[in-house]
């Protein structure tokens, strides 16, 4: 699975309240609507600038805070195809896998990208490349069962397929 | 190599030893979701293609986050939760009964060593009862509703040894804020945080819940207190065969070990906008405060309001300051009514409401204005957490919060407790 997209660079400790403020979650369950507010408290203009396939590069502890699965779902709905960060908060990481949003841990990745660079991620080989600068970084690929969830686009589709086979 | 507590709990459940990093699948004894995460869990349940809840007697819903509903969107999401619960025979704790992490331990038959998950990150609170409890997302919750099981990576562990006893005016909130300040917001990522040492027995169950509640703010998977006489007053240990599982082996392999002398701790706050931005109250004394919130799943129990009332009944809430007090459950509310604490709080000038998450997450009841400063006894001070990204939140103990409400500026509570 290869992903290619324009990069948005975010900082350390991006928390679930800035990914999607709780107040919106209690107004609607419509993800198209919620996606308009993604990262709003960080930068109110960001949501409108994201295009489909873009990639987020971030620092440490991405997704810390609440268990709201709205967070990875809203990011995915907004068009982000993957997040590469130095590290992730555990519930966010797990939720992202479940909803089929690739989340990849790469040490010091934020030092190698700036806004607007093009990133190419090879999930099977475990390589993130900055096409703009030529820098290549390695990570350990997902175990096969997680890779299968990713290929299916989330646990739900994956589970349905497995059920159909068995 | 010996075992940490979390290794012992998983061994006890699986009947074989486990190592950190290993993936295990375990039966879930109890799972709860609330009005913020439950509706999405129902969508996920449908997405998974599931039609029947595996064992409804192990599932609970709690309507606590936007409670009672502030708008029609929330009302409809709550209707969806109630409808699903009715169709599937799931018990619902309704509006006003209280915050999930308080209501569940008050009403459910907790047993030491249980495996509990909640679709809320502060499910870790329940580790105070010597059990494994962790927060999960909605798809994982749907998986538990479908199969009754969930996979986990056996975590590494952090040992926190406590000695001594807290001084008057210093609370367990100051301890956990101090720890988070020391290790940072990702200092315990993926870990089981295990509290040990003589100091543990000086902490009440409510104080232990405050400590466990906030381990997630340093990234932990769970927190756990040992089983002792205090725990035994709150849990059903009748079926417990092996009490040694709540003590780590001498040679257990802890990734991190920390020691705290409780009598050396002082009141602290977490300054905006991160929970690990911890400073002694002394350093911030004099900063003007517009709103004080005493409540939440972190600090909304009897002892929290008792100390607040004691401090506030001297001079009352300073004119111009809003002080909102919200008991964490109806039961806590009733206890406080009966022992006269509510009377003292209301007489002091507090706005006391029914039990709800309310101002904690900025949905309703106390959204801050731009440029305003709040002192809150809750667990998160992220930008915008209380509904306005232009405001500032200082997290503190109920003692510090009450002292600040009475002075109108951030205040060290110890000057109010002389002679206690
Ligand atoms: S009181 Fe706050 S932290 Fe606790 S469950 Fe409610 S919203 Fe979450």
CSV table of C-alpha atoms in Angstrom, one decimal, chain A residues 90 94 145, chain B residues 6 10 13-14 16 18-30 114-118 132-136 140 144 148-155 221-222:
chain,number,residue,atom,x,y,z
A,90,UNK,CA,-2.5,4.8,22.8
A,94,UNK,CA,-5.9,2.0,18.4
A,145,UNK,CA,-3.4,-8.6,10.8
B,6,UNK,CA,-0.5,-6.1,35.4
B,10,UNK,CA,-3.4,-11.1,32.9
B,13,UNK,CA,-7.2,-14.3,33.8
B,14,UNK,CA,-5.5,-16.4,31.1
B,16,UNK,CA,-0.5,-18.7,31.9
B,18,UNK,CA,2.5,-13.2,30.0
B,19,UNK,CA,5.3,-10.8,29.0
B,20,UNK,CA,5.1,-7.0,28.2
B,21,UNK,CA,4.5,-6.5,24.5
B,22,UNK,CA,2.6,-9.7,24.1
B,23,UNK,CA,-0.9,-9.5,22.5
B,24,UNK,CA,-3.6,-11.2,24.5
B,25,UNK,CA,-7.3,-11.6,24.1
B,26,UNK,CA,-9.4,-11.4,27.2
B,27,UNK,CA,-13.0,-11.6,28.3
B,28,UNK,CA,-14.4,-8.3,29.3
B,29,UNK,CA,-16.3,-8.3,32.6
B,30,UNK,CA,-18.0,-4.9,32.3
B,114,UNK,CA,-11.8,-7.5,37.0
B,115,UNK,CA,-11.2,-6.4,33.4
B,116,UNK,CA,-13.3,-3.3,32.7
B,117,UNK,CA,-13.3,-1.1,29.6
B,118,UNK,CA,-15.1,2.1,29.0
B,132,UNK,CA,-7.7,-3.4,35.3
B,133,UNK,CA,-9.7,-0.6,33.7
B,134,UNK,CA,-8.9,1.2,30.5
B,135,UNK,CA,-10.4,3.6,27.9
B,136,UNK,CA,-11.3,2.4,24.4
B,140,UNK,CA,-13.5,-1.4,20.1
B,144,UNK,CA,-16.9,-5.9,23.0
B,148,UNK,CA,-17.5,-9.9,24.7
B,149,UNK,CA,-13.7,-9.9,24.2
B,150,UNK,CA,-11.0,-7.5,23.3
B,151,UNK,CA,-7.3,-7.7,22.5
B,152,UNK,CA,-4.6,-5.9,24.5
B,153,UNK,CA,-0.9,-5.5,24.3
B,154,UNK,CA,0.4,-6.4,27.8
B,155,UNK,CA,1.9,-3.1,29.0
B,221,UNK,CA,-3.0,2.5,29.8
B,222,UNK,CA,-4.2,2.0,33.3
